[in-house]
Short mmCIF file of C-alpha atoms (C1' of nucleotides) in Angstrom, two decimals:
data_model
loop_
_atom_site.label_atom_id
_atom_site.label_comp_id
_atom_site.label_asym_id
_atom_site.label_seq_id
_atom_site.Cartn_x
_atom_site.Cartn_y
_atom_site.Cartn_z
CA MET A 280 -17.98 -4.28 -26.33
CA ARG A 281 -19.92 -3.71 -29.40
CA LEU A 282 -18.56 -0.42 -31.07
CA SER A 283 -22.39 0.21 -32.06
CA GLN A 284 -23.11 0.45 -28.42
CA TYR A 285 -20.15 2.28 -27.17
CA PHE A 286 -19.49 6.04 -26.78
CA LEU A 287 -16.55 6.84 -28.94
CA PRO A 288 -16.71 10.34 -30.63
CA ILE A 289 -13.99 10.32 -33.21
CA LEU A 290 -12.94 13.47 -34.63
CA ARG A 291 -12.07 13.64 -38.09
CA ASP A 292 -9.73 16.78 -38.23
CA ASP A 293 -7.57 17.83 -35.65
CA PRO A 294 -8.95 20.39 -32.88
CA LYS A 295 -6.88 23.47 -33.56
CA GLU A 296 -5.98 24.00 -29.94
CA ALA A 297 -4.24 20.62 -29.73
CA GLU A 298 -0.32 21.34 -30.26
CA ILE A 299 1.47 18.22 -29.18
CA VAL A 300 0.57 14.75 -30.77
CA SER A 301 -0.68 13.07 -27.48
CA HIS A 302 -3.17 16.01 -27.04
CA ARG A 303 -4.33 15.98 -30.51
CA LEU A 304 -4.81 12.10 -30.53
CA MET A 305 -6.60 11.90 -27.06
CA LEU A 306 -9.14 14.42 -28.80
CA ARG A 307 -9.54 12.64 -32.03
CA ALA A 308 -9.45 9.28 -30.54
CA GLY A 309 -12.59 10.33 -28.31
CA MET A 310 -10.62 9.93 -25.25
CA LEU A 311 -10.92 13.22 -23.77
CA ARG A 312 -13.05 16.30 -23.76
CA GLN A 313 -11.73 19.81 -22.51
CA SER A 314 -14.00 21.26 -20.04
CA SER A 315 -12.05 24.48 -19.39
CA ALA A 316 -8.24 25.31 -19.52
CA GLY A 317 -6.31 22.48 -18.29
CA ILE A 318 -9.32 20.64 -17.06
CA TYR A 319 -10.83 17.70 -18.76
CA SER A 320 -13.58 15.01 -18.89
CA TRP A 321 -12.43 11.59 -19.49
CA LEU A 322 -14.42 9.71 -21.84
CA PRO A 323 -14.80 6.22 -21.70
CA LEU A 324 -12.05 5.25 -23.81
CA GLY A 325 -9.57 7.48 -22.07
CA TYR A 326 -10.88 6.48 -18.79
CA LYS A 327 -10.16 2.88 -19.35
CA VAL A 328 -6.52 3.75 -19.98
CA LEU A 329 -6.18 6.04 -16.99
CA ASN A 330 -7.37 3.19 -14.67
CA LYS A 331 -5.27 0.67 -16.32
CA ILE A 332 -2.29 2.74 -15.53
CA GLU A 333 -3.68 3.42 -12.05
CA THR A 334 -3.86 -0.32 -11.64
CA ILE A 335 -0.35 -1.16 -12.55
CA VAL A 336 0.95 1.82 -10.17
CA ARG A 337 -1.05 0.42 -7.36
CA GLU A 338 0.05 -3.07 -7.84
CA GLU A 339 3.64 -2.16 -7.68
CA GLN A 340 3.19 0.36 -4.78
CA ASN A 341 1.46 -2.46 -2.93
CA ARG A 342 4.29 -4.96 -3.83
CA ALA A 343 6.72 -2.68 -2.68
CA GLY A 344 4.93 -2.70 0.62
CA ALA A 345 3.37 0.85 0.56
CA LEU A 346 0.01 1.06 1.95
CA GLU A 347 -2.83 2.38 0.43
CA LEU A 348 -5.27 4.98 1.77
CA LEU A 349 -7.20 8.17 0.50
CA MET A 350 -6.92 11.45 1.60
CA PRO A 351 -9.52 14.11 0.75
CA THR A 352 -8.98 16.85 -2.27
CA ILE A 353 -10.18 19.61 -0.10
CA GLN A 354 -7.90 20.53 2.58
CA PRO A 355 -8.11 22.85 5.73
CA ALA A 356 -5.38 26.15 5.47
CA GLU A 357 -4.80 25.45 9.03
CA LEU A 358 -2.40 22.35 8.17
CA TRP A 359 -0.60 24.48 5.62
CA ARG A 360 -0.14 27.31 8.10
CA GLU A 361 1.73 25.05 10.43
CA SER A 362 4.17 24.31 7.88
CA LYS A 363 4.50 27.73 6.80
CA ARG A 364 3.51 26.73 3.04
CA TYR A 365 0.12 28.63 3.19
CA GLU A 366 1.71 31.71 2.47
CA ALA A 367 4.66 30.33 0.57
CA TYR A 368 2.53 28.37 -1.85
CA GLY A 369 1.45 31.34 -3.96
CA LYS A 370 -1.27 31.64 -6.60
CA GLU A 371 -0.59 27.95 -7.95
CA MET A 372 -2.87 26.95 -4.82
CA LEU A 373 -6.61 27.20 -5.34
CA ARG A 374 -7.96 28.81 -2.15
CA ILE A 375 -11.58 28.41 -1.38
CA THR A 376 -13.77 29.57 1.50
CA ASP A 377 -16.64 27.62 3.05
CA ARG A 378 -19.93 28.89 4.09
CA HIS A 379 -18.41 29.58 7.62
CA GLU A 380 -15.62 31.50 5.99
CA ARG A 381 -13.17 29.04 6.95
CA ASP A 382 -10.00 29.06 4.48
CA MET A 383 -9.83 25.72 2.53
CA LEU A 384 -7.97 24.72 -0.37
CA TYR A 385 -8.16 22.17 -3.18
CA GLY A 386 -4.96 20.28 -2.44
CA PRO A 387 -1.63 20.66 -4.84
CA THR A 388 0.04 18.05 -3.03
CA ASN A 389 -0.35 16.34 0.57
CA GLU A 390 2.72 16.32 2.53
CA GLU A 391 0.89 18.36 5.56
CA MET A 392 -2.02 16.05 5.51
CA ILE A 393 -0.15 12.98 5.53
CA THR A 394 2.22 14.25 8.21
CA GLU A 395 -0.85 15.06 10.35
CA ILE A 396 -2.19 11.72 9.88
CA PHE A 397 0.78 9.89 10.85
CA ARG A 398 1.67 11.96 14.04
CA ALA A 399 -1.75 11.13 14.99
CA GLY A 400 -1.39 7.25 14.62
CA VAL A 401 2.23 6.52 15.30
CA LYS A 402 4.22 7.30 18.65
CA SER A 403 6.63 4.45 18.72
CA TYR A 404 9.82 3.41 16.45
CA LYS A 405 8.51 0.03 16.38
CA GLU A 406 5.81 0.95 14.18
CA LEU A 407 8.38 2.05 11.48
CA PRO A 408 9.03 2.26 8.95
CA ARG A 409 5.89 2.71 6.97
CA ILE A 410 5.20 3.94 3.43
CA LEU A 411 1.52 5.23 2.85
CA TYR A 412 0.33 6.29 -0.41
CA HIS A 413 -3.00 7.48 -2.20
CA ILE A 414 -4.01 8.35 -5.82
CA GLN A 415 -6.10 11.14 -5.81
CA TRP A 416 -6.96 14.25 -7.94
CA LYS A 417 -4.94 17.49 -7.47
CA PHE A 418 -5.21 20.65 -8.45
CA ARG A 419 -2.52 23.42 -9.33
CA ASP A 420 -3.43 26.54 -10.80
CA GLU A 421 -0.90 26.72 -13.35
CA VAL A 422 -0.49 29.97 -15.01
CA ARG A 423 -0.44 28.46 -18.14
CA PRO A 424 -1.83 24.95 -18.44
CA ARG A 425 -0.72 23.09 -22.07
CA PHE A 426 -0.09 20.04 -23.49
CA GLY A 427 -3.40 18.44 -22.62
CA VAL A 428 -2.86 15.99 -19.70
CA MET A 429 0.50 16.52 -19.85
CA ARG A 430 0.35 19.64 -18.02
CA GLY A 431 -3.02 20.00 -16.68
CA ARG A 432 -4.29 22.04 -13.82
CA GLU A 433 -6.22 19.11 -12.43
CA PHE A 434 -4.28 15.82 -12.79
CA LEU A 435 -4.41 12.62 -11.04
CA MET A 436 -1.23 11.71 -9.06
CA LYS A 437 0.01 8.77 -7.11
CA ASP A 438 1.83 10.21 -4.04
CA SER A 439 3.48 8.12 -1.41
CA TYR A 440 5.33 9.14 1.72
CA SER A 441 7.79 7.17 3.70
CA PHE A 442 8.43 7.29 7.38
CA ASP A 443 11.67 6.09 9.13
CA LEU A 444 13.58 6.58 12.44
CA THR A 445 16.84 7.26 10.68
CA LYS A 446 18.21 8.70 7.60
CA ASP A 447 19.78 5.30 6.66
CA ASP A 448 16.35 3.66 7.12
CA SER A 449 14.79 6.37 4.98
CA VAL A 450 17.13 5.54 2.09
CA LYS A 451 16.18 2.01 2.28
CA SER A 452 12.50 3.39 1.83
CA TYR A 453 13.73 5.75 -0.89
CA ASN A 454 15.22 2.76 -2.93
CA LYS A 455 11.93 0.36 -2.46
CA MET A 456 10.21 3.35 -4.44
CA PHE A 457 12.88 3.61 -6.72
CA VAL A 458 13.04 0.11 -7.71
CA SER A 459 9.12 -0.06 -7.77
CA TYR A 460 9.02 2.96 -10.29
CA LEU A 461 11.59 1.02 -12.49
CA ARG A 462 9.04 -1.87 -12.68
CA THR A 463 5.94 0.49 -12.82
CA PHE A 464 7.25 2.11 -15.81
CA ALA A 465 8.56 -0.83 -17.73
CA ARG A 466 5.22 -2.63 -17.31
CA MET A 467 3.77 0.20 -18.90
CA GLY A 468 6.00 0.04 -22.16
CA LEU A 469 8.19 3.01 -21.08
CA GLN A 470 11.85 3.18 -20.65
CA ALA A 471 12.21 5.33 -17.80
CA VAL A 472 15.67 6.90 -16.94
CA PRO A 473 16.22 8.08 -13.41
CA MET A 474 18.00 11.22 -13.46
CA ARG A 475 19.56 13.59 -10.92
CA ALA A 476 16.98 16.15 -10.06
CA GLU A 477 16.67 19.46 -8.45
CA THR A 478 15.43 19.22 -4.91
CA GLY A 479 13.25 22.44 -5.43
CA PRO A 480 11.20 24.33 -2.92
CA ILE A 481 10.15 21.37 -1.10
CA GLY A 482 13.85 21.01 0.11
CA GLY A 483 16.20 18.12 0.60
CA ASP A 484 18.89 16.60 -0.64
CA LEU A 485 18.17 13.43 -2.56
CA SER A 486 16.23 13.09 -5.30
CA HIS A 487 15.60 11.60 -9.10
CA GLU A 488 13.46 12.13 -11.52
CA PHE A 489 12.07 9.72 -13.71
CA ILE A 490 12.15 10.61 -17.36
CA ILE A 491 10.98 8.99 -20.55
CA LEU A 492 12.51 10.07 -23.74
CA ALA A 493 10.35 11.74 -26.33
CA GLU A 494 11.26 14.23 -29.02
CA THR A 495 8.09 16.42 -27.55
CA GLY A 496 9.60 16.21 -24.24
CA GLU A 497 9.77 19.41 -22.26
CA SER A 498 13.24 19.35 -20.96
CA ALA A 499 16.49 18.61 -22.48
CA VAL A 500 18.22 15.70 -20.87
CA PHE A 501 21.69 14.18 -20.90
CA CYS A 502 22.63 10.63 -19.89
CA HIS A 503 24.86 7.69 -20.61
CA LYS A 504 23.06 5.63 -23.35
CA ASP A 505 23.53 2.31 -21.20
CA LEU A 506 20.79 3.76 -19.03
CA VAL A 507 18.27 3.61 -21.85
CA GLU A 508 18.99 -0.12 -22.41
CA MET A 509 18.49 -1.59 -19.10
CA THR A 510 16.08 -3.92 -17.89
CA ALA A 511 13.77 -3.51 -15.33
CA PRO A 512 14.27 -5.60 -11.92
CA PRO A 513 12.06 -8.77 -12.12
CA ARG A 514 8.72 -9.09 -10.41
CA ASP A 515 10.06 -11.21 -7.83
CA VAL A 516 12.44 -8.45 -6.46
CA ASP A 517 12.76 -9.08 -2.84
CA TYR A 518 11.83 -5.51 -1.57
CA SER A 519 12.74 -6.69 2.06
CA GLY A 520 16.32 -7.45 0.93
CA ASP A 521 19.06 -5.06 -0.43
CA LEU A 522 18.01 -2.93 -3.07
CA THR A 523 21.15 -0.93 -3.41
CA PRO A 524 22.52 -2.93 -6.44
CA TYR A 525 19.54 -2.02 -8.67
CA VAL A 526 19.69 1.73 -7.66
CA ARG A 527 23.58 1.80 -7.88
CA GLN A 528 23.74 0.47 -11.25
CA ARG A 529 21.20 3.44 -12.20
CA THR A 530 22.73 6.13 -10.37
CA GLU A 531 26.37 5.82 -10.86
CA LEU A 532 26.14 6.47 -14.90
CA TYR A 533 25.69 10.18 -15.46
CA ALA A 534 22.06 11.26 -15.94
CA ALA A 535 20.75 14.69 -15.53
CA THR A 536 18.06 17.16 -16.79
CA GLU A 537 19.10 20.64 -17.94
CA ASP A 538 18.28 22.05 -14.53
CA VAL A 539 21.11 20.36 -13.01
CA HIS A 540 23.26 19.23 -15.96
CA GLU A 541 27.07 19.90 -15.68
CA PRO A 542 28.68 19.70 -19.15
CA GLU A 543 32.11 19.20 -17.88
CA ARG A 544 31.03 16.28 -15.84
CA PHE A 545 29.15 14.89 -18.68
CA GLU A 546 31.78 15.15 -20.99
CA LYS A 547 34.56 13.65 -18.30
CA GLU A 548 32.62 10.86 -17.16
CA VAL A 549 30.80 9.68 -20.20
CA PRO A 550 32.60 8.53 -23.13
CA GLU A 551 31.73 10.34 -26.60
CA ASP A 552 30.25 7.56 -28.20
CA LYS A 553 27.72 6.92 -25.00
CA ARG A 554 26.67 10.44 -24.49
CA LEU A 555 22.89 10.93 -25.49
CA SER A 556 21.49 14.33 -25.56
CA ALA A 557 17.60 14.18 -26.01
CA ARG A 558 14.41 15.54 -24.49
CA GLY A 559 12.70 14.08 -22.00
CA ILE A 560 8.90 13.77 -19.96
CA GLU A 561 8.99 13.76 -16.32
CA VAL A 562 6.62 10.86 -15.24
CA GLY A 563 7.66 10.43 -11.41
CA GLN A 564 9.84 11.69 -8.76
CA VAL A 565 11.22 10.29 -5.84
CA PHE A 566 12.33 12.60 -3.03
CA TYR A 567 13.96 12.25 0.45
CA PHE A 568 13.49 15.30 2.71
CA GLY A 569 14.29 14.36 6.07
CA THR A 570 12.19 16.25 8.73
CA LYS A 571 11.38 19.19 6.65
CA TYR A 572 7.80 18.40 7.69
CA SER A 573 8.02 16.18 10.69
CA GLU A 574 10.09 19.03 12.81
CA PRO A 575 7.66 22.03 12.18
CA MET A 576 4.46 19.84 12.44
CA ASN A 577 5.72 17.82 15.46
CA ALA A 578 5.45 14.49 13.94
CA LYS A 579 7.65 12.46 16.44
CA VAL A 580 8.29 9.24 17.73
CA GLN A 581 9.85 7.74 20.39
CA GLY A 582 13.06 5.92 19.68
CA PRO A 583 14.63 2.75 21.58
CA ASN A 584 16.11 5.31 24.11
CA GLY A 585 12.85 6.96 25.06
CA GLU A 586 13.84 10.04 23.04
CA LEU A 587 11.33 11.82 20.75
CA VAL A 588 12.94 12.18 17.44
CA PRO A 589 11.16 13.78 14.59
CA VAL A 590 10.52 11.25 11.75
CA GLU A 591 12.69 11.08 8.23
CA MET A 592 10.68 11.31 5.51
CA GLY A 593 10.53 11.06 1.74
CA SER A 594 7.62 11.50 -0.93
CA TYR A 595 7.42 9.71 -4.20
CA GLY A 596 5.25 11.01 -6.99
CA ILE A 597 3.84 9.36 -10.27
CA GLY A 598 1.93 11.70 -12.62
CA VAL A 599 -0.92 8.84 -13.28
CA SER A 600 -2.77 11.39 -15.80
CA ARG A 601 -0.09 12.83 -17.37
CA LEU A 602 1.40 9.29 -18.27
CA VAL A 603 -1.53 8.63 -20.46
CA GLY A 604 -0.17 11.70 -22.68
CA ALA A 605 3.63 10.47 -22.22
CA ILE A 606 3.04 6.96 -23.51
CA ILE A 607 0.99 8.16 -26.57
CA GLU A 608 4.14 10.59 -27.04
CA ALA A 609 6.29 7.58 -26.86
CA HIS A 610 4.00 5.38 -28.66
CA HIS A 611 2.26 6.71 -31.97
CA ASP A 612 2.91 6.76 -35.60
CA ASP A 613 0.96 8.75 -38.57
CA ALA A 614 -2.11 6.76 -38.03
CA GLY A 615 -2.43 7.26 -34.66
CA ILE A 616 -2.15 5.72 -31.06
CA VAL A 617 0.07 2.42 -30.87
CA TRP A 618 -0.71 1.36 -27.44
CA PRO A 619 1.44 -1.05 -25.45
CA GLN A 620 -0.71 -3.96 -24.73
CA ALA A 621 -0.74 -3.51 -20.97
CA VAL A 622 -2.29 0.03 -21.04
CA ALA A 623 -4.56 -0.69 -24.15
CA PRO A 624 -7.96 0.26 -23.79
CA PHE A 625 -9.00 -3.00 -25.35
CA ASP A 626 -6.75 -6.05 -25.98
CA ALA A 627 -7.93 -6.27 -29.55
CA GLY A 628 -10.32 -4.82 -32.29
CA LEU A 629 -12.50 -6.89 -34.13
CA ILE A 630 -13.48 -5.65 -37.54
CA ASN A 631 -16.62 -6.87 -39.18
CA LEU A 632 -16.08 -5.54 -42.84
CA LYS A 633 -19.72 -6.09 -43.95
CA SER A 634 -22.04 -5.89 -41.26
CA GLY A 635 -25.30 -7.50 -42.06
CA ASP A 636 -23.59 -10.31 -44.14
CA SER A 637 -24.28 -13.82 -42.24
CA ALA A 638 -21.18 -15.57 -42.99
CA THR A 639 -19.21 -12.26 -41.76
CA ASP A 640 -21.68 -11.66 -38.68
CA SER A 641 -21.44 -15.01 -37.57
CA ALA A 642 -17.42 -15.51 -37.77
CA CYS A 643 -17.29 -12.35 -35.77
CA GLU A 644 -19.49 -13.28 -33.34
CA GLN A 645 -17.78 -16.78 -32.73
CA ILE A 646 -14.55 -14.81 -32.59
CA TYR A 647 -15.92 -12.15 -30.24
CA GLU A 648 -17.29 -15.11 -27.89
CA ARG A 649 -14.27 -17.19 -27.85
CA LEU A 650 -11.97 -14.28 -27.01
CA THR A 651 -14.22 -12.81 -24.59
CA HIS A 652 -14.62 -16.37 -22.86
CA ALA A 653 -10.69 -16.34 -22.75
CA GLY A 654 -10.56 -13.23 -20.74
CA LEU A 655 -9.83 -10.70 -23.42
CA ASP A 656 -11.49 -7.30 -23.74
CA ILE A 657 -12.80 -6.96 -27.34
CA LEU A 658 -13.92 -3.95 -29.19
CA TYR A 659 -15.79 -5.17 -31.90
CA ASP A 660 -16.90 -2.82 -34.85
CA ASP A 661 -20.09 -4.13 -35.71
CA ARG A 662 -21.32 -0.96 -37.37
CA ASP A 663 -22.50 -0.71 -40.82
CA ASP A 664 -19.77 1.50 -42.00
CA ARG A 665 -17.24 1.45 -44.91
CA ALA A 666 -14.34 -0.82 -44.66
CA GLY A 667 -12.06 2.04 -45.10
CA ALA A 668 -13.66 4.12 -42.14
CA LYS A 669 -13.53 0.97 -39.86
CA PHE A 670 -9.44 0.70 -40.62
CA THR A 671 -9.03 4.21 -40.02
CA THR A 672 -10.63 4.43 -36.86
CA MET A 673 -9.14 0.98 -35.41
CA ASP A 674 -5.67 2.54 -36.37
CA LEU A 675 -6.40 5.70 -34.63
CA ILE A 676 -7.37 4.03 -31.45
CA GLY A 677 -4.32 2.00 -31.50
CA LEU A 678 -5.55 -1.46 -30.19
CA PRO A 679 -2.43 -3.84 -30.23
CA TRP A 680 -4.18 -6.28 -32.27
CA GLN A 681 -7.01 -6.08 -35.22
CA ILE A 682 -8.83 -9.02 -36.30
CA ILE A 683 -10.32 -8.23 -39.68
CA VAL A 684 -13.08 -10.49 -40.93
CA GLY A 685 -14.72 -9.85 -44.53
CA PRO A 686 -16.39 -11.72 -47.06
CA LYS A 687 -13.42 -12.41 -49.54
CA GLY A 688 -11.23 -13.59 -46.70
CA LEU A 689 -13.84 -15.82 -45.16
CA ALA A 690 -14.67 -17.26 -48.68
CA ALA A 691 -10.87 -18.43 -48.67
CA GLY A 692 -11.39 -19.81 -44.94
CA GLU A 693 -9.18 -16.72 -43.82
CA ILE A 694 -9.30 -14.08 -41.47
CA GLU A 695 -6.85 -11.34 -41.31
CA VAL A 696 -4.68 -10.64 -38.12
CA LYS A 697 -2.79 -7.34 -37.95
CA ASN A 698 -0.33 -6.31 -35.33
CA ARG A 699 -0.99 -2.36 -34.82
CA ALA A 700 2.53 -1.73 -33.97
CA THR A 701 4.56 -3.72 -36.71
CA GLY A 702 1.94 -3.67 -39.21
CA GLN A 703 2.27 -7.19 -39.73
CA LYS A 704 -0.65 -8.95 -41.18
CA SER A 705 -1.23 -12.79 -41.17
CA ASN A 706 -4.16 -14.53 -43.16
CA LEU A 707 -5.13 -17.27 -40.79
CA SER A 708 -8.12 -19.78 -39.84
CA LEU A 709 -10.66 -18.68 -37.54
CA ASP A 710 -9.39 -21.10 -34.78
CA ALA A 711 -5.55 -19.91 -35.54
CA ALA A 712 -6.39 -16.01 -35.36
CA CYS A 713 -8.29 -16.65 -32.13
CA GLN A 714 -5.23 -18.56 -30.72
CA LEU A 715 -2.62 -16.15 -32.08
CA VAL A 716 -4.28 -13.12 -30.44
CA ALA A 717 -5.15 -14.85 -27.13
CA GLY A 718 -1.86 -16.05 -27.33
CA ALA A 719 -0.03 -12.91 -27.75
CA VAL A 720 -2.07 -10.77 -25.14
CA ALA A 721 -1.59 -13.31 -22.66
CA GLU A 722 2.25 -13.37 -23.03
CA ALA A 723 2.06 -9.63 -22.89
CA LYS A 724 0.45 -9.69 -19.61
CA GLU A 725 2.40 -12.07 -18.09
CA ASP A 726 5.04 -9.79 -16.41
CA ALA A 727 1.84 -8.24 -14.43
"C1'" C B 161 2.76 37.40 -15.15
"C1'" G B 162 4.99 39.91 -20.08
"C1'" G B 163 4.41 39.32 -25.81
"C1'" G B 164 1.09 37.46 -29.89
"C1'" G B 165 -3.31 35.40 -31.68
"C1'" C B 166 -8.48 33.65 -31.93
"C1'" A B 167 -13.94 33.17 -30.51
"C1'" U B 168 -19.61 32.03 -36.19
"C1'" G B 169 -23.58 24.28 -35.49
"C1'" G B 170 -19.81 18.22 -32.78
"C1'" C B 171 -14.79 19.33 -35.72
"C1'" G B 172 -12.25 22.61 -39.29
"C1'" C B 173 -13.37 27.18 -41.56
"C1'" A B 174 -15.65 31.45 -44.94
"C1'" G B 175 -18.52 35.77 -44.33
"C1'" U B 176 -16.22 41.25 -40.77
"C1'" C B 177 -12.50 45.83 -44.25
"C1'" U B 178 -17.43 47.84 -47.42
"C1'" G B 179 -23.97 47.01 -41.83
"C1'" G B 180 -29.37 44.36 -44.72
"C1'" U B 181 -30.91 39.31 -40.54
"C1'" A B 182 -25.80 33.15 -41.64
"C1'" G B 183 -22.70 30.01 -45.23
"C1'" C B 184 -19.17 25.88 -47.01
"C1'" G B 185 -16.44 20.92 -45.78
"C1'" C B 186 -16.59 16.89 -42.45
"C1'" A B 187 -19.72 14.47 -38.92
"C1'" C B 188 -25.27 13.67 -38.36
"C1'" C B 189 -30.71 11.83 -39.65
"C1'" U B 190 -33.92 9.60 -44.33
"C1'" G B 191 -34.09 6.90 -48.86
"C1'" C B 192 -31.40 4.76 -53.03
"C1'" U B 193 -26.95 2.83 -55.42
"C1'" U B 194 -22.31 1.14 -53.29
"C1'" U B 195 -18.97 -1.86 -49.99
"C1'" G B 196 -11.22 -4.96 -48.49
"C1'" G B 197 -7.61 1.42 -46.62
"C1'" G B 198 -12.36 7.66 -44.43
"C1'" A B 199 -17.87 6.08 -51.24
"C1'" G B 200 -21.90 8.77 -54.81
"C1'" C B 201 -26.76 10.98 -55.52
"C1'" A B 202 -31.10 13.05 -53.44
"C1'" G B 203 -33.59 14.97 -49.37
"C1'" G B 204 -33.15 16.70 -44.14
"C1'" G B 205 -32.18 18.28 -38.79
"C1'" G B 206 -28.93 21.45 -35.80
"C1'" G B 207 -26.24 27.74 -34.57
"C1'" U B 208 -29.67 33.88 -28.99
"C1'" C B 209 -22.33 34.63 -34.75
"C1'" G B 210 -18.62 34.37 -26.51
"C1'" C B 211 -21.14 37.97 -23.11
"C1'" A B 212 -22.98 42.93 -22.14
"C1'" A B 213 -23.90 47.84 -23.28
"C1'" G B 214 -23.76 51.39 -27.41
"C1'" U B 215 -24.14 53.44 -32.29
"C1'" U B 216 -28.04 52.58 -36.47
"C1'" C B 217 -34.39 51.91 -39.43
"C1'" G B 218 -31.45 47.38 -39.24
"C1'" A B 219 -25.27 44.83 -36.23
"C1'" A B 220 -21.80 38.40 -37.08
"C1'" U B 221 -19.83 42.93 -39.39
"C1'" C B 222 -19.06 49.31 -36.45
"C1'" U B 223 -17.79 51.78 -30.98
"C1'" U B 224 -16.64 50.49 -25.63
"C1'" G B 225 -16.27 47.04 -21.47
"C1'" C B 226 -16.13 42.33 -20.19
"C1'" U B 227 -15.00 37.04 -20.60
"C1'" G B 228 -13.11 32.48 -22.46
"C1'" C B 229 -9.66 29.79 -25.14
"C1'" C B 230 -4.80 29.09 -27.84
"C1'" C B 231 0.58 29.96 -28.93
"C1'" C B 232 5.80 32.10 -27.21
"C1'" G B 233 8.67 33.21 -22.72
"C1'" A B 234 8.95 32.88 -16.97
"C1'" C B 235 7.19 28.57 -13.68
"C1'" C B 236 5.76 23.54 -12.93
"C1'" A B 237 4.35 16.25 -11.79
#
RNA sequence: CGGGGCAUGGCGCAGUCUGGUAGCGCACCUGCUUUGGGAGCAGGGGGUCGCAAGUUCGAAUCUUGCUGCCCCGACCA
């Protein structure tokens, strides 16, 4: 993509409403535009990132055996009356009346709807287990939205729902999602730590929140330091096999958010030099809730003995739009965003320091062509602008690599390649520069 | 929902106290000079001053009501 043809409304000054760094940087980098409180338009650069995150989530869900479907944003109140949540949910639920005076709502979550879909389609234990998921926009009318996409009212979320005959089977489904989450977040360059979580108003007794550590995190968290250094399960992890070792490894060490933190246990179970108190952002949650919905909504299957039993369920959420903010919170510096390769809006930026100069123009065209043919997505700053402005813009939007082509370098047969994360610069021939970037990008994508 | 604050061009702000018909920086357009870490000069374009009533010869400015947005707290993916 040539920057001269792109839509990238960069802001030089910080918008005053943006308090935390991810919100500020998303606005400044032209990723996002606020429509009203907690509701945003995603501009091209931001939307690319959102889509990349969504794709990773989808790929890892599919690998774990979950099946994608799509439920509507608008739901009938009827369903929610069945589960008794229509009254219970309160003002966070956006209620709508259609032209026929029917009570509708903009879905804040989908347990009722998926349970309805499941009960209509599955009657036998032979069709279990199943994990169904969708990635859809949701709306929760937060009293006080804040922190940009981290706590919006409208947000994109992946939620999965598991259906099993027994609690033991349900725990297996839980573990599949647990492992899938470890891989999902790791692929985005995040070290997510599963922590014991409150089961909250949804009820149930087995739940973990996946937390990434960040200074600006919304809640205090406490965990064993070793948890932060664990590597994710491998790409070819066998989801049909026994996943308990992965889960046990993460859950036998102390990890809790402030809501469920037990200081005495923390001190007793974790040696002093391994205690970590930090702040964290919740990016996902896994949740077993048994028959909480299947019972009242009559989602039953016939077991082997012919008896009708309510299905055991769990739900598993990932805040897709929140992740954009969370990743920035974890990956930025004073100059701007520092994207992990896997979610970067473009693989690399190409800077022409003197647009209109035939030597730099043709060198840039060559590089652009070559890397594009190699499958890289390049943002080429071909605008007629000052060098300094181009450097600043490129640092702000945080593409992992910058390929810098100017007349001085070219005269010496050199092109500069800068790594955004490390700041390391190398002066290379055109060939070597292309190889370095193409190679590094390919390597970073290997785990995909 | 309690407490506080702010609404003036795309972004950041001044002007409001003391009423006289809107200004600055950045961004944008044109030209010239510049050109390796947000250049200089000159000339331009863009705003029903959040909305509605009221006071007044005259309202961004005073009065009343409303709305929106932000921050702290309680709540939440």
